[in-house]
Short mmCIF file of C-alpha atoms and ligand atoms in Angstrom, two decimals:
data_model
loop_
_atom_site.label_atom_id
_atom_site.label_comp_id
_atom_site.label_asym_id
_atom_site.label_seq_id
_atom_site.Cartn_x
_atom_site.Cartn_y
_atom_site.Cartn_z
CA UNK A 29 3.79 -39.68 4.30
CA UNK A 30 6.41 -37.25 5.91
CA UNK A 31 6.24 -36.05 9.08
CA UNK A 32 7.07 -32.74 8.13
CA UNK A 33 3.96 -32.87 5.40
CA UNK A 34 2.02 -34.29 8.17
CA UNK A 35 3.16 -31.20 10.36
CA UNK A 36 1.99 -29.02 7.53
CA UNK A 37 -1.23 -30.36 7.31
CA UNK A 38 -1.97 -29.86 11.19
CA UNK A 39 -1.13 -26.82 11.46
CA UNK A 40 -3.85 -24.01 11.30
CA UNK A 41 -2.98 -21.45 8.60
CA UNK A 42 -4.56 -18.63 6.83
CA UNK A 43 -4.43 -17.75 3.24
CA UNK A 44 -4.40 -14.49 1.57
CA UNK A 45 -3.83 -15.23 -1.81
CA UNK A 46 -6.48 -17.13 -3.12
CA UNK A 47 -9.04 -15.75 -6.35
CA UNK A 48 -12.12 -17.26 -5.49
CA UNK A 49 -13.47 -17.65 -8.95
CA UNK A 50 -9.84 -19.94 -10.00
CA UNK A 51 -11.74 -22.24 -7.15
CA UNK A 52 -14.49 -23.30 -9.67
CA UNK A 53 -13.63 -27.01 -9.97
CA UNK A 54 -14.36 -28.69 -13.45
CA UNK A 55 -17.11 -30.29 -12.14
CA UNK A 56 -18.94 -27.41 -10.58
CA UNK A 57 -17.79 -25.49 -13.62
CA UNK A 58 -20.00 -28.90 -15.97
CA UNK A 59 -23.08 -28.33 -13.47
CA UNK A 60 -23.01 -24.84 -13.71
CA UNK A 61 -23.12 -24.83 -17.16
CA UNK A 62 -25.81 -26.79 -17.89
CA UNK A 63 -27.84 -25.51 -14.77
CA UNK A 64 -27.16 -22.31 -16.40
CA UNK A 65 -27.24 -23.02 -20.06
CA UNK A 66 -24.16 -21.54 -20.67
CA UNK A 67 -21.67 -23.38 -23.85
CA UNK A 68 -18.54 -24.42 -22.41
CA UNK A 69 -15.82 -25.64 -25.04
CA UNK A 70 -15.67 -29.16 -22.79
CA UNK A 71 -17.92 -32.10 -22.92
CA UNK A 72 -16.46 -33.87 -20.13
CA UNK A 73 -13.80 -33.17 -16.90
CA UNK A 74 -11.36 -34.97 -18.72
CA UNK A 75 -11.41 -32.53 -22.05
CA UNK A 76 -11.17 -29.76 -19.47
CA UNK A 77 -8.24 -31.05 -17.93
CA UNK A 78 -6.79 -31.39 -20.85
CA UNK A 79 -7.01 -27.77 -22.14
CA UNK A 80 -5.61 -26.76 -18.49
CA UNK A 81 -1.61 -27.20 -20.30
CA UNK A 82 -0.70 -23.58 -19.84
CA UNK A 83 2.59 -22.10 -21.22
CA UNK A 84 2.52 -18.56 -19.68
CA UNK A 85 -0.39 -16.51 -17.31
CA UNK A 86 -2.17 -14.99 -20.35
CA UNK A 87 -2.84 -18.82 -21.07
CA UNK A 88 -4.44 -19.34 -18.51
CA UNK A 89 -6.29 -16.37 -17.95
CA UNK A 90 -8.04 -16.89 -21.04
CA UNK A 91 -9.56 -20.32 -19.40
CA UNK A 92 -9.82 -18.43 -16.17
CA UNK A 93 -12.14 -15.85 -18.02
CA UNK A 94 -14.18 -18.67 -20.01
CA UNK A 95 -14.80 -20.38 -17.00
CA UNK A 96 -16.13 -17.93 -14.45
CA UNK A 97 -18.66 -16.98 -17.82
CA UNK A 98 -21.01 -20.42 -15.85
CA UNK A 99 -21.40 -17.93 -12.41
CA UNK A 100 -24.51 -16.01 -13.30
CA UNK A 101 -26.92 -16.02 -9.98
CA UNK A 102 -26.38 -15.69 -6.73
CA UNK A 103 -26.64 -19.11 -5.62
CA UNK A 104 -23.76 -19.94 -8.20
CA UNK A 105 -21.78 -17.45 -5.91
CA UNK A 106 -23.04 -19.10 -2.95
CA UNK A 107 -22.18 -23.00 -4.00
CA UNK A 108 -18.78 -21.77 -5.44
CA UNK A 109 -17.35 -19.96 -2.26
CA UNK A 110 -18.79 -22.59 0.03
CA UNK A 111 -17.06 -25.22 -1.97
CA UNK A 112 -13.52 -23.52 -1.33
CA UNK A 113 -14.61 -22.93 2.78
CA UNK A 114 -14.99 -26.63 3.25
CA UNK A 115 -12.15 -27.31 1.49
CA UNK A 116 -10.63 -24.81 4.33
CA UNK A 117 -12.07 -26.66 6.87
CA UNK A 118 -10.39 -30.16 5.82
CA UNK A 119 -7.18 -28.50 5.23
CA UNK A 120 -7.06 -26.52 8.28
CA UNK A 121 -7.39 -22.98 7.21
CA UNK A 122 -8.75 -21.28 9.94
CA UNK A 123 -8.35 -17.43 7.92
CA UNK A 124 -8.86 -16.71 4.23
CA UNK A 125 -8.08 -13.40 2.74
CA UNK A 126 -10.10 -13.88 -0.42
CA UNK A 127 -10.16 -12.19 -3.84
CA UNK A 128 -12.51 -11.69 -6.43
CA UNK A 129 -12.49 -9.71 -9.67
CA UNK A 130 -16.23 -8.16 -10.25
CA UNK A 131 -15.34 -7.06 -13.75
CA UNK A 132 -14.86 -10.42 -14.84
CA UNK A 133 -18.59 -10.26 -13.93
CA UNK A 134 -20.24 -7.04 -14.48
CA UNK A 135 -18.51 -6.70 -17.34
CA UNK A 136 -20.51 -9.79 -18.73
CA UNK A 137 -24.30 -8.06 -17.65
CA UNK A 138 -24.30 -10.15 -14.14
CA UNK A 139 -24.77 -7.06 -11.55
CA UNK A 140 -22.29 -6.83 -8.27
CA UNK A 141 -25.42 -7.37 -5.93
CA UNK A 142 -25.30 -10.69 -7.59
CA UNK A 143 -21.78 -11.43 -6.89
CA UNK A 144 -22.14 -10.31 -3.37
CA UNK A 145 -25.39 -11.32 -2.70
CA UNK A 146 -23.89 -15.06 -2.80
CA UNK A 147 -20.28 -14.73 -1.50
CA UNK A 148 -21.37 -12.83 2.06
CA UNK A 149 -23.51 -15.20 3.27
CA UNK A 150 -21.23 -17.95 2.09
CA UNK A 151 -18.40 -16.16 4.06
CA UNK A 152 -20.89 -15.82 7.08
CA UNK A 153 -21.78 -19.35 7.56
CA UNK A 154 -18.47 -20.26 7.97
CA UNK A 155 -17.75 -18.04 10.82
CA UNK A 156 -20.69 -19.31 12.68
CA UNK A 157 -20.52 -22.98 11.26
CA UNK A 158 -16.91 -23.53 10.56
CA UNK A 159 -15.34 -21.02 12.78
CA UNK A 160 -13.05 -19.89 9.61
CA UNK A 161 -12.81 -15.89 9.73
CA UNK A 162 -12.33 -14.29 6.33
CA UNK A 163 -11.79 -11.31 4.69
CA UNK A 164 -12.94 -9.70 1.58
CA UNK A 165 -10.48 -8.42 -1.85
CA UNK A 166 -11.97 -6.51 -4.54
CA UNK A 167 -9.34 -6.94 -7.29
CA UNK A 168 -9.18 -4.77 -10.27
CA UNK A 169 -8.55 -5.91 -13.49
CA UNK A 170 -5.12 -4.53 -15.02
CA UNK A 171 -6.03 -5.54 -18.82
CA UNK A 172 -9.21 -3.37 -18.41
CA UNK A 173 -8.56 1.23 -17.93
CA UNK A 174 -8.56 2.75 -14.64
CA UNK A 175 -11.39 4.50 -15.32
CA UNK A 176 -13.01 1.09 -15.00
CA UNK A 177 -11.35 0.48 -12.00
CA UNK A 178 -13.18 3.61 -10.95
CA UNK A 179 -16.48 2.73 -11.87
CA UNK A 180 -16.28 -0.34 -10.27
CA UNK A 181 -15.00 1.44 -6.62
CA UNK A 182 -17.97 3.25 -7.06
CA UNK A 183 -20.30 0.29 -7.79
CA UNK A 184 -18.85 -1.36 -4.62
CA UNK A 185 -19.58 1.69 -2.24
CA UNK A 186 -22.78 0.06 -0.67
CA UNK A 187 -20.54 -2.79 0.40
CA UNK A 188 -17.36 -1.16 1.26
CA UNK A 189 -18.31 -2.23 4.64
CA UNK A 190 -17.76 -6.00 4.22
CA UNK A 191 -14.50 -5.24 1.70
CA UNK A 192 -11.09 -5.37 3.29
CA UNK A 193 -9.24 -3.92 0.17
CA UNK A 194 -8.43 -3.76 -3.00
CA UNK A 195 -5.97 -5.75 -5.42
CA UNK A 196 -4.68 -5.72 -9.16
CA UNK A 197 -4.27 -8.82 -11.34
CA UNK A 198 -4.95 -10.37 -14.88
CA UNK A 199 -2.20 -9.80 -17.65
CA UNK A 200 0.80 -8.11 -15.75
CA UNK A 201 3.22 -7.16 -18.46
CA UNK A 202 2.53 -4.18 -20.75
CA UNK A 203 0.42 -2.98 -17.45
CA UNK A 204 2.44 -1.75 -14.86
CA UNK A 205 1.12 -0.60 -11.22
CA UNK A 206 1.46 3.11 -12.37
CA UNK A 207 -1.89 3.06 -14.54
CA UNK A 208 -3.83 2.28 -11.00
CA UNK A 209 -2.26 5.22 -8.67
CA UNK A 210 -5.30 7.39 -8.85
CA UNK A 211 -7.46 5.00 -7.77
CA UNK A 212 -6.05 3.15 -5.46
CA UNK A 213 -5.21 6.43 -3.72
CA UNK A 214 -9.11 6.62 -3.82
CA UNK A 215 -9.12 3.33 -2.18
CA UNK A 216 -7.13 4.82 0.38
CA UNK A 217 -8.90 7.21 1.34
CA UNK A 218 -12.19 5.32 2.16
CA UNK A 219 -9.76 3.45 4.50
CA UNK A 220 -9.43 0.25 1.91
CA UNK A 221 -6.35 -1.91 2.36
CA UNK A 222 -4.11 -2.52 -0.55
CA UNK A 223 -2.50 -5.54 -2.12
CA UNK A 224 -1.34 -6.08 -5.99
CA UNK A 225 0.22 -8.60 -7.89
CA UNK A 226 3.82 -7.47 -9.17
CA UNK A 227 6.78 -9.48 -10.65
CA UNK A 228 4.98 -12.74 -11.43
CA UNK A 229 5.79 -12.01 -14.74
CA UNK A 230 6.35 -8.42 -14.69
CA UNK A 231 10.33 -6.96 -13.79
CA UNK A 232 11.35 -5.86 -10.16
CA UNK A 233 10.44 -2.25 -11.44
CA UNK A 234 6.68 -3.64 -11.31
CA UNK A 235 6.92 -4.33 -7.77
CA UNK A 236 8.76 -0.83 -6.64
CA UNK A 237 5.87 1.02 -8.34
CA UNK A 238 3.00 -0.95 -6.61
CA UNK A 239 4.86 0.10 -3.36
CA UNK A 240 5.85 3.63 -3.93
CA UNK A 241 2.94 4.46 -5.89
CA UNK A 242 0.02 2.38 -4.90
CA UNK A 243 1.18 2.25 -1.88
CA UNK A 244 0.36 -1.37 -1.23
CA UNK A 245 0.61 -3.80 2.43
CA UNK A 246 1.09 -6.91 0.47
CA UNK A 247 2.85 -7.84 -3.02
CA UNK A 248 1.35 -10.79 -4.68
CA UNK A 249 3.87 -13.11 -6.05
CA UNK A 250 6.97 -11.24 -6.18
CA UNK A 251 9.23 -13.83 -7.49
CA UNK A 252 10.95 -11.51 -9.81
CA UNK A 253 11.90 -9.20 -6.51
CA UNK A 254 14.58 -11.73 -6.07
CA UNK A 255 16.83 -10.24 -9.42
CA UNK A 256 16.88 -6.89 -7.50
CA UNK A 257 19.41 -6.94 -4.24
CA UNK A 258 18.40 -3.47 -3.38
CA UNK A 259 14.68 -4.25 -3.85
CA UNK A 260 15.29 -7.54 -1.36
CA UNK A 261 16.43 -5.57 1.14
CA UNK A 262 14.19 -3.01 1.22
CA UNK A 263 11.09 -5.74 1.55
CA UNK A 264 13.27 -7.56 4.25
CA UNK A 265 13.70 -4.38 6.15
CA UNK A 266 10.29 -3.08 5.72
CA UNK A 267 8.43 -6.49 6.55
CA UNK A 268 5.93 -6.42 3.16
CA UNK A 269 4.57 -9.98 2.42
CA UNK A 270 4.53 -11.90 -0.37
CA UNK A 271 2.07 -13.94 -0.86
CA UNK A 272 3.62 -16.94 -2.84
CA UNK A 273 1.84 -19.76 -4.78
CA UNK A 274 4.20 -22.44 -5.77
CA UNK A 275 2.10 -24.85 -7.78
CA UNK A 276 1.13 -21.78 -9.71
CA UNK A 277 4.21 -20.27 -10.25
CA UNK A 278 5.50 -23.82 -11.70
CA UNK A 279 1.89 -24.54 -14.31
CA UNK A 280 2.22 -20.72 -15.41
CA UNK A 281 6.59 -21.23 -16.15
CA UNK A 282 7.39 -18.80 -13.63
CA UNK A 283 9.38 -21.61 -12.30
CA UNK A 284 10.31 -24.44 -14.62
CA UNK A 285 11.00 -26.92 -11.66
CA UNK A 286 9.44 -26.56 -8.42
CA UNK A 287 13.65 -27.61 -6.92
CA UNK A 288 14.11 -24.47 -8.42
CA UNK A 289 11.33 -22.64 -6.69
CA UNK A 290 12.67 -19.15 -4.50
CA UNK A 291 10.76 -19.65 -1.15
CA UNK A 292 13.57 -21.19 0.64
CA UNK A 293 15.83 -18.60 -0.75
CA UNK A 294 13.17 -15.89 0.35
CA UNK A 295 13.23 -17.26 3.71
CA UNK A 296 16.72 -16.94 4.01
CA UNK A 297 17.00 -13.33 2.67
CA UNK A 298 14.86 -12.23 5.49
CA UNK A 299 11.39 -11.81 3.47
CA UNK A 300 7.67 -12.52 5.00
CA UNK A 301 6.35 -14.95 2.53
CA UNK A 302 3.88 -17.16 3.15
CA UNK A 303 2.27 -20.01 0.77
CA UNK A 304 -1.55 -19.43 -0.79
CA UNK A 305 -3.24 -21.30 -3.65
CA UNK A 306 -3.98 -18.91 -6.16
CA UNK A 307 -6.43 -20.61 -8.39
CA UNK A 308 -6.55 -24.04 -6.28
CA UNK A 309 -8.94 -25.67 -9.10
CA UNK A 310 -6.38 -24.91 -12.15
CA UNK A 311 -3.43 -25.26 -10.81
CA UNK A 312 -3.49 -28.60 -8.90
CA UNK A 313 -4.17 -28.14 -5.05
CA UNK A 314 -5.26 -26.11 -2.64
CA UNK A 315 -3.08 -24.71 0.38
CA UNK A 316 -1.52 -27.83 1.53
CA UNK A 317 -0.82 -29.46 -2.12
CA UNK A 318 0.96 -26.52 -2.18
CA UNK A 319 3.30 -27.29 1.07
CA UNK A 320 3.31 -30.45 -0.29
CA UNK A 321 4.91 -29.74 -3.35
CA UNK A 322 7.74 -27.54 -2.12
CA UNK A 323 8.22 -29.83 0.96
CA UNK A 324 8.78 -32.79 -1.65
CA UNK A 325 10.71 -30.58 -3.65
CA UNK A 326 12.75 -28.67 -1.61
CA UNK A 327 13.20 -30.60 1.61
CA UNK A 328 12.00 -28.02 3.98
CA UNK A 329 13.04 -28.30 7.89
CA UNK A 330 9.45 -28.31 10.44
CA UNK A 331 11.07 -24.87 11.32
CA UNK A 332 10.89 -23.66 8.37
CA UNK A 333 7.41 -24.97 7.63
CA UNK A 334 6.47 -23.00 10.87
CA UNK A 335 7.87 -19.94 9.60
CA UNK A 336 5.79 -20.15 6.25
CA UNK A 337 2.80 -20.66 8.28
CA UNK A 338 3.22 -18.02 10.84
CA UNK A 339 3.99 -15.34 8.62
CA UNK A 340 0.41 -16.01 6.80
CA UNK A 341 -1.03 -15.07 10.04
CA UNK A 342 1.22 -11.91 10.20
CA UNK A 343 0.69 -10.96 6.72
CA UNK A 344 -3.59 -10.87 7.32
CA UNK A 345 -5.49 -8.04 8.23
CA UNK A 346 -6.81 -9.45 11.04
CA UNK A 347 -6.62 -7.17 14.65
CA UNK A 348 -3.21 -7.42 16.17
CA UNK A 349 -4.64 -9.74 18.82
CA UNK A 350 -6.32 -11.89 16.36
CA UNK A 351 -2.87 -12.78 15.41
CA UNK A 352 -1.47 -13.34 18.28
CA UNK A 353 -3.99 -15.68 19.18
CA UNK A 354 -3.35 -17.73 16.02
CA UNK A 355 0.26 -17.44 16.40
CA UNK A 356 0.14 -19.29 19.55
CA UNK A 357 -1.79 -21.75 18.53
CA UNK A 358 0.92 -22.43 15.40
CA UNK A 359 3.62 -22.92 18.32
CA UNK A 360 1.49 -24.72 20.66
CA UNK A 361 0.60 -27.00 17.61
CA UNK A 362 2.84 -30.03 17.75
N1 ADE B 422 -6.02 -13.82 -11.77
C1 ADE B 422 -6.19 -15.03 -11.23
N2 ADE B 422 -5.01 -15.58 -10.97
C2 ADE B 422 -4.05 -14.72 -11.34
C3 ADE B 422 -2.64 -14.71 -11.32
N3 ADE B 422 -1.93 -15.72 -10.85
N4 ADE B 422 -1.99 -13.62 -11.80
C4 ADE B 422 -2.68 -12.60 -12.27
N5 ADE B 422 -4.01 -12.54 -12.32
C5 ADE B 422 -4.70 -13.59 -11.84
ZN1 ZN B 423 -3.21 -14.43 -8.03
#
C-alpha cells in the first residue's frame, strides 16, 4: 500500500459531510427490514448492490428514500449511528459533523422523538467510549416547501440544544437556495449554524444564493463553483469550506473519472476543502476510501494530504481551541 495512503489513514480527521441515514449498509438495511416488517424491493445484498448503478443524484435519492423507509424505532436509530461511529473509530475520525433529514422520517408517521431518541445517545457513547466528539445537522429537504421546512424547525425546538445547524439537500436543480431564505434566517436567529448543498448539480448561481441569502458557513459540494472565476475567488478570499465527497461525486456523474476530479485544482486555487463520505454505504467507502480513491487517482503529495485533513478540522464547529488542539496533533502525526 502507499505510504501516502498509509499517511492518510493515520491521520486523525473529522468529517462534516456525512448523511447519517446514506450509512445504512445493505445488510443492516436486510435486518431492519425483516426486524421491522417492512418490503424492501431486494431479496439479497447482492440484488441491492445491483440496483445501486446510479446515473444522476435523483437516482439515487430515490434508493436513498426507499431505504431509510426500514428505520422506524429508536433502537433502529441507535444501531444505525453506532454502526457509522465505529466505523470512525477504525478509520480514525476523531470529529463528525453529522446530518440527518427528519422529513424523510416524519414525513412517513415515525415522530422526531424517535429519530432523536436513538441518534443522541448513540452520539454520547462515543464521546465517553470512543472519545469521537460530534456534532448534530438538521437538514431540510429542498424537494419538499419551506413551509415544511418550518414545521419541522418548530418540531425540533425541544432539541435545538443538541443541534449544531441546519442544512439543505435532496434534488438540487429546479430548487434553488432562494426558496429556504425565510427560514434559515429563522435558523439564525435561534443561533443555528448553517450549511447547504449548492452546485453538485445545480449552476454556480446555486452556490452565490446559499451564501448571500442563506447566509451559510459551509457549501456542500461545490464542484460547479469551479466554472465561476469570480465566485472562486470570492470563497478563496472569504475562507468558506467545501465539503467534498469524491467517490460520490464520481457514482452520481458529477465527475465521470475520479483523474478528472477538482480537489487538487481546489487546493491550488486557494479554497478550504476538505474530503467527507456523503452516503459511505451507497457510494463505496467511508472517509478514507475516499482519500484512497483520489490519492490513487490523482497522485496527491503527503502535503497535500495534510492540507485536506487540516482544513476538516478548520471547517467544524468545534471551539477555536478544539481545533487547535486537533491541528497539532495532524502535524505532530508522522
Ligand atoms: N442527500 C443525501 N445525499 C445527498 C447528496 N449527495 N446530495 C443531495 N442530497 C443528498
Ligand atoms: Zn450530501
Amino acid at each position: 500500500m502507499s505510504e501516502i495512503l498509509e499517511l492518510a489513514k493515520r491521520l486523525p480527521k473529522a468529517e462534516l459531510h456525512m448523511h447519517v441515514e446514506g450509512s445504512l449498509e445493505p445488510e443492516m438495511m436486510l435486518t431492519l427490514s425483516e426486524r421491522n416488517q417492512v418490503a424492501l424491493p431486494y431479496s439479497d445484498i447482492e440484488e441491492i448492490n445491483k440496483a445501486y448503478n446510479f446515473n444522476c443524484l435523483q437516482d439515487f435519492l430515490d434508493l436513498y428514500y426507499q431505504g431509510m423507509s426500514v428505520l422506524q424505532t429508536e433502537q433502529d436509530f441507535f444501531d444505525l449511528t453506532w454502526a457509522y461511529l465505529l466505523r470512525c473509530q477504525q478509520q480514525n475520525v476523531v470529529h463528525t459533523e453529522i446530518f440527518f433529514d427528519p422529513q424523510g422520517h416524519t414525513g412517513r408517521g415515525i415522530p422526531f422523538a424517535v429519530v432523536m431518541g436513538g441518534i443522541q445517545p448513540a452520539l454520547r457513547r462515543a464521546e465517553s467510549e470512543l472519545g469521537i466528539s460530534s456534532r448534530l445537522i438538521m437538514c431540510f429537504l429542498r424537494h419538499l416547501d419551506q413551509q415544511s421546512a418550518f414545521d419541522t424547525l418548530e418540531e425540533a425546538q425541544p432539541w435545538l440544544s443538541n443541534i449544531a445547524g441546519v442544512g439543505l439537500d435532496s434534488s438540487e436543480v429546479g430548487h434553488p437556495p432562494s426558496g429556504f431564505r425565510q427560514v434559515f434566517e429563522r435558523a439564525a436567529q435561534l443561533g443555528l449554524r448553517r450549511v447547504a448543498h449548492a452546485g453538485e448539480e445545480g449552476p454556480p448561481e446555486y452556490v452565490y444564493e446559499a451564501l448571500d441569502l442563506l447566509q451559510v458557513d459551509r457549501i456542500d459540494h461545490g464542484n460547479r463553483s469551479l466554472e465561476d472565476p469570480e465566485l472562486v475567488r470570492r470563497l478563496a478570499e472569504s475562507e468558506i469550506p467545501l465539503t467534498v465527497c469524491p467517490l460520490s461525486n464520481l457514482r452520481l456523474a458529477v465527475v465521470s473519472d475520479m483523474r478528472e476530479h477538482p480537489a487538487r485544482v481546489m487546493l491550488e486555487s486557494g479554497l478550504n476543502v476538505c474530503i467527507n463520505s456523503d452516503d459511505p454505504s451507497y457510494f463505496g467507502g467511508y472517509v478514507n476510501e475516499n482519500f484512497e480513491a483520489l490519492i490513487h487517482a490523482l497522485d496527491l503529495t503527503a502535503d497535500e494530504v495534510r492540507r485536506l485533513v487540516a482544513n476538516g478540522f478548520r471547517a467544524s464547529f468545534l471551539p477555536a481551541g478544539e481545533i487547535e488542539r486537533h491541528l497539532g496533533n495532524v502535524a505532530a502525526a508522522q
